[in-house]
């Protein structure tokens, strides 16, 4: 699963709106929408903010498997 697909899945599973995630992670709505649509790649600090928001590790957030 690609990162942007995982962002969409996480948000839908929790019943959240894009604005909820953006506000909770300290992002602009447009910025979050670009990440979820796969139009932009987030910075490390943004990845950390999203992982903290969802209470996930970075590996879980980006679907990294070993």
Short mmCIF file of N, CA and C in Angstrom, two decimals:
data_model
loop_
_atom_site.label_atom_id
_atom_site.label_comp_id
_atom_site.label_asym_id
_atom_site.label_seq_id
_atom_site.Cartn_x
_atom_site.Cartn_y
_atom_site.Cartn_z
N UNK A 1 0.85 -1.17 0.00
CA UNK A 1 0.00 0.00 0.00
C UNK A 1 0.90 1.24 0.00
N UNK A 2 0.53 2.20 -0.79
CA UNK A 2 1.29 3.44 -0.86
C UNK A 2 0.94 4.35 0.31
N UNK A 3 1.86 5.25 0.62
CA UNK A 3 1.68 6.15 1.77
C UNK A 3 0.37 6.91 1.69
N UNK A 4 0.07 7.52 0.55
CA UNK A 4 -1.15 8.33 0.47
C UNK A 4 -2.40 7.46 0.61
N UNK A 5 -2.34 6.23 0.16
CA UNK A 5 -3.47 5.31 0.34
C UNK A 5 -3.66 4.97 1.81
N UNK A 6 -2.56 4.83 2.53
CA UNK A 6 -2.64 4.55 3.96
C UNK A 6 -3.22 5.74 4.72
N UNK A 7 -2.84 6.95 4.34
CA UNK A 7 -3.42 8.14 4.99
C UNK A 7 -4.93 8.15 4.82
N UNK A 8 -5.39 7.88 3.62
CA UNK A 8 -6.83 7.84 3.35
C UNK A 8 -7.51 6.76 4.19
N UNK A 9 -6.91 5.57 4.22
CA UNK A 9 -7.48 4.44 4.97
C UNK A 9 -7.57 4.76 6.46
N UNK A 10 -6.49 5.30 7.03
CA UNK A 10 -6.48 5.63 8.45
C UNK A 10 -7.58 6.63 8.80
N UNK A 11 -7.69 7.64 7.98
CA UNK A 11 -8.69 8.68 8.24
C UNK A 11 -10.10 8.11 8.17
N UNK A 12 -10.37 7.32 7.15
CA UNK A 12 -11.72 6.75 6.99
C UNK A 12 -12.05 5.76 8.11
N UNK A 13 -11.06 4.95 8.51
CA UNK A 13 -11.29 3.99 9.59
C UNK A 13 -11.67 4.67 10.89
N UNK A 14 -11.12 5.86 11.12
CA UNK A 14 -11.41 6.60 12.35
C UNK A 14 -12.61 7.52 12.21
N UNK A 15 -13.21 7.57 11.03
CA UNK A 15 -14.38 8.40 10.81
C UNK A 15 -14.09 9.89 10.88
N UNK A 16 -12.90 10.28 10.42
CA UNK A 16 -12.47 11.68 10.49
C UNK A 16 -12.61 12.37 9.14
N UNK A 17 -12.74 13.67 9.20
CA UNK A 17 -12.71 14.50 8.00
C UNK A 17 -11.27 14.94 7.78
N UNK A 18 -10.95 15.34 6.56
CA UNK A 18 -9.60 15.82 6.27
C UNK A 18 -9.23 16.99 7.18
N UNK A 19 -10.17 17.88 7.44
CA UNK A 19 -9.91 19.02 8.31
C UNK A 19 -9.55 18.58 9.72
N UNK A 20 -10.18 17.51 10.21
CA UNK A 20 -9.88 16.99 11.55
C UNK A 20 -8.42 16.57 11.65
N UNK A 21 -7.96 15.84 10.65
CA UNK A 21 -6.57 15.37 10.65
C UNK A 21 -5.61 16.54 10.50
N UNK A 22 -5.91 17.43 9.57
CA UNK A 22 -5.04 18.58 9.34
C UNK A 22 -4.89 19.40 10.61
N UNK A 23 -5.99 19.71 11.26
CA UNK A 23 -5.95 20.51 12.49
C UNK A 23 -5.22 19.75 13.59
N UNK A 24 -5.53 18.47 13.76
CA UNK A 24 -4.91 17.66 14.80
C UNK A 24 -3.41 17.50 14.64
N UNK A 25 -2.94 17.51 13.41
CA UNK A 25 -1.51 17.34 13.13
C UNK A 25 -0.80 18.67 12.90
N UNK A 26 -1.55 19.78 12.99
CA UNK A 26 -0.94 21.10 12.81
C UNK A 26 -0.60 21.42 11.37
N UNK A 27 -1.41 20.94 10.44
CA UNK A 27 -1.16 21.16 9.01
C UNK A 27 -2.28 22.01 8.42
N UNK A 28 -2.00 22.58 7.27
CA UNK A 28 -3.07 23.27 6.54
C UNK A 28 -3.94 22.20 5.88
N UNK A 29 -5.19 22.52 5.65
CA UNK A 29 -6.08 21.57 4.99
C UNK A 29 -5.56 21.24 3.60
N UNK A 30 -5.18 22.25 2.83
CA UNK A 30 -4.68 22.02 1.46
C UNK A 30 -3.43 21.14 1.48
N UNK A 31 -2.53 21.39 2.43
CA UNK A 31 -1.33 20.57 2.53
C UNK A 31 -1.67 19.12 2.79
N UNK A 32 -2.57 18.89 3.75
CA UNK A 32 -2.97 17.51 4.05
C UNK A 32 -3.63 16.86 2.84
N UNK A 33 -4.50 17.59 2.16
CA UNK A 33 -5.16 17.04 0.98
C UNK A 33 -4.15 16.62 -0.08
N UNK A 34 -3.11 17.41 -0.25
CA UNK A 34 -2.07 17.06 -1.23
C UNK A 34 -1.34 15.79 -0.84
N UNK A 35 -1.11 15.57 0.45
CA UNK A 35 -0.47 14.33 0.90
C UNK A 35 -1.39 13.15 0.67
N UNK A 36 -2.67 13.29 1.03
CA UNK A 36 -3.61 12.19 0.90
C UNK A 36 -3.87 11.83 -0.56
N UNK A 37 -3.78 12.79 -1.44
CA UNK A 37 -3.99 12.53 -2.87
C UNK A 37 -2.72 12.04 -3.57
N UNK A 38 -1.60 12.05 -2.85
CA UNK A 38 -0.34 11.62 -3.44
C UNK A 38 0.30 12.65 -4.35
N UNK A 39 -0.12 13.92 -4.21
CA UNK A 39 0.44 14.98 -5.04
C UNK A 39 1.74 15.54 -4.50
N UNK A 40 1.95 15.39 -3.20
CA UNK A 40 3.18 15.88 -2.55
C UNK A 40 3.63 14.87 -1.51
N UNK A 41 4.93 14.89 -1.23
CA UNK A 41 5.50 14.04 -0.20
C UNK A 41 5.76 14.89 1.04
N UNK A 42 5.36 14.43 2.21
CA UNK A 42 5.56 15.22 3.43
C UNK A 42 7.01 15.21 3.90
N UNK A 43 7.36 16.26 4.63
CA UNK A 43 8.69 16.33 5.26
C UNK A 43 8.72 15.37 6.45
N UNK A 44 9.91 15.15 6.99
CA UNK A 44 10.05 14.29 8.16
C UNK A 44 9.25 14.84 9.33
N UNK A 45 9.29 16.15 9.55
CA UNK A 45 8.54 16.73 10.68
C UNK A 45 7.03 16.54 10.49
N UNK A 46 6.56 16.59 9.27
CA UNK A 46 5.14 16.34 9.00
C UNK A 46 4.79 14.88 9.23
N UNK A 47 5.67 13.98 8.81
CA UNK A 47 5.44 12.56 9.06
C UNK A 47 5.35 12.28 10.56
N UNK A 48 6.24 12.90 11.33
CA UNK A 48 6.21 12.72 12.79
C UNK A 48 4.90 13.25 13.36
N UNK A 49 4.45 14.41 12.89
CA UNK A 49 3.19 14.98 13.38
C UNK A 49 2.01 14.06 13.06
N UNK A 50 1.99 13.49 11.87
CA UNK A 50 0.91 12.57 11.49
C UNK A 50 0.98 11.27 12.30
N UNK A 51 2.18 10.75 12.49
CA UNK A 51 2.34 9.53 13.29
C UNK A 51 1.89 9.78 14.73
N UNK A 52 2.24 10.93 15.28
CA UNK A 52 1.80 11.27 16.64
C UNK A 52 0.28 11.40 16.69
N UNK A 53 -0.30 12.03 15.70
CA UNK A 53 -1.76 12.20 15.66
C UNK A 53 -2.46 10.85 15.68
N UNK A 54 -1.97 9.91 14.90
CA UNK A 54 -2.59 8.59 14.80
C UNK A 54 -2.04 7.60 15.83
N UNK A 55 -1.07 8.01 16.63
CA UNK A 55 -0.44 7.16 17.63
C UNK A 55 0.16 5.91 16.97
N UNK A 56 0.94 6.14 15.92
CA UNK A 56 1.60 5.08 15.17
C UNK A 56 3.10 5.34 15.12
N UNK A 57 3.86 4.29 14.84
CA UNK A 57 5.28 4.49 14.55
C UNK A 57 5.39 5.03 13.12
N UNK A 58 6.53 5.60 12.80
CA UNK A 58 6.74 6.06 11.42
C UNK A 58 6.66 4.90 10.44
N UNK A 59 7.19 3.75 10.81
CA UNK A 59 7.13 2.58 9.94
C UNK A 59 5.68 2.20 9.64
N UNK A 60 4.84 2.22 10.66
CA UNK A 60 3.43 1.89 10.45
C UNK A 60 2.75 2.93 9.56
N UNK A 61 3.07 4.19 9.78
CA UNK A 61 2.45 5.25 9.01
C UNK A 61 2.79 5.15 7.53
N UNK A 62 4.03 4.85 7.23
CA UNK A 62 4.46 4.80 5.82
C UNK A 62 4.39 3.39 5.22
N UNK A 63 3.83 2.45 5.97
CA UNK A 63 3.64 1.06 5.50
C UNK A 63 4.97 0.39 5.19
N UNK A 64 5.95 0.64 6.02
CA UNK A 64 7.26 0.03 5.80
C UNK A 64 7.31 -1.33 6.46
N UNK A 65 7.74 -2.32 5.70
CA UNK A 65 7.89 -3.67 6.22
C UNK A 65 9.33 -4.09 6.08
N UNK A 66 9.78 -4.92 7.00
CA UNK A 66 11.16 -5.43 6.94
C UNK A 66 11.15 -6.85 6.47
#
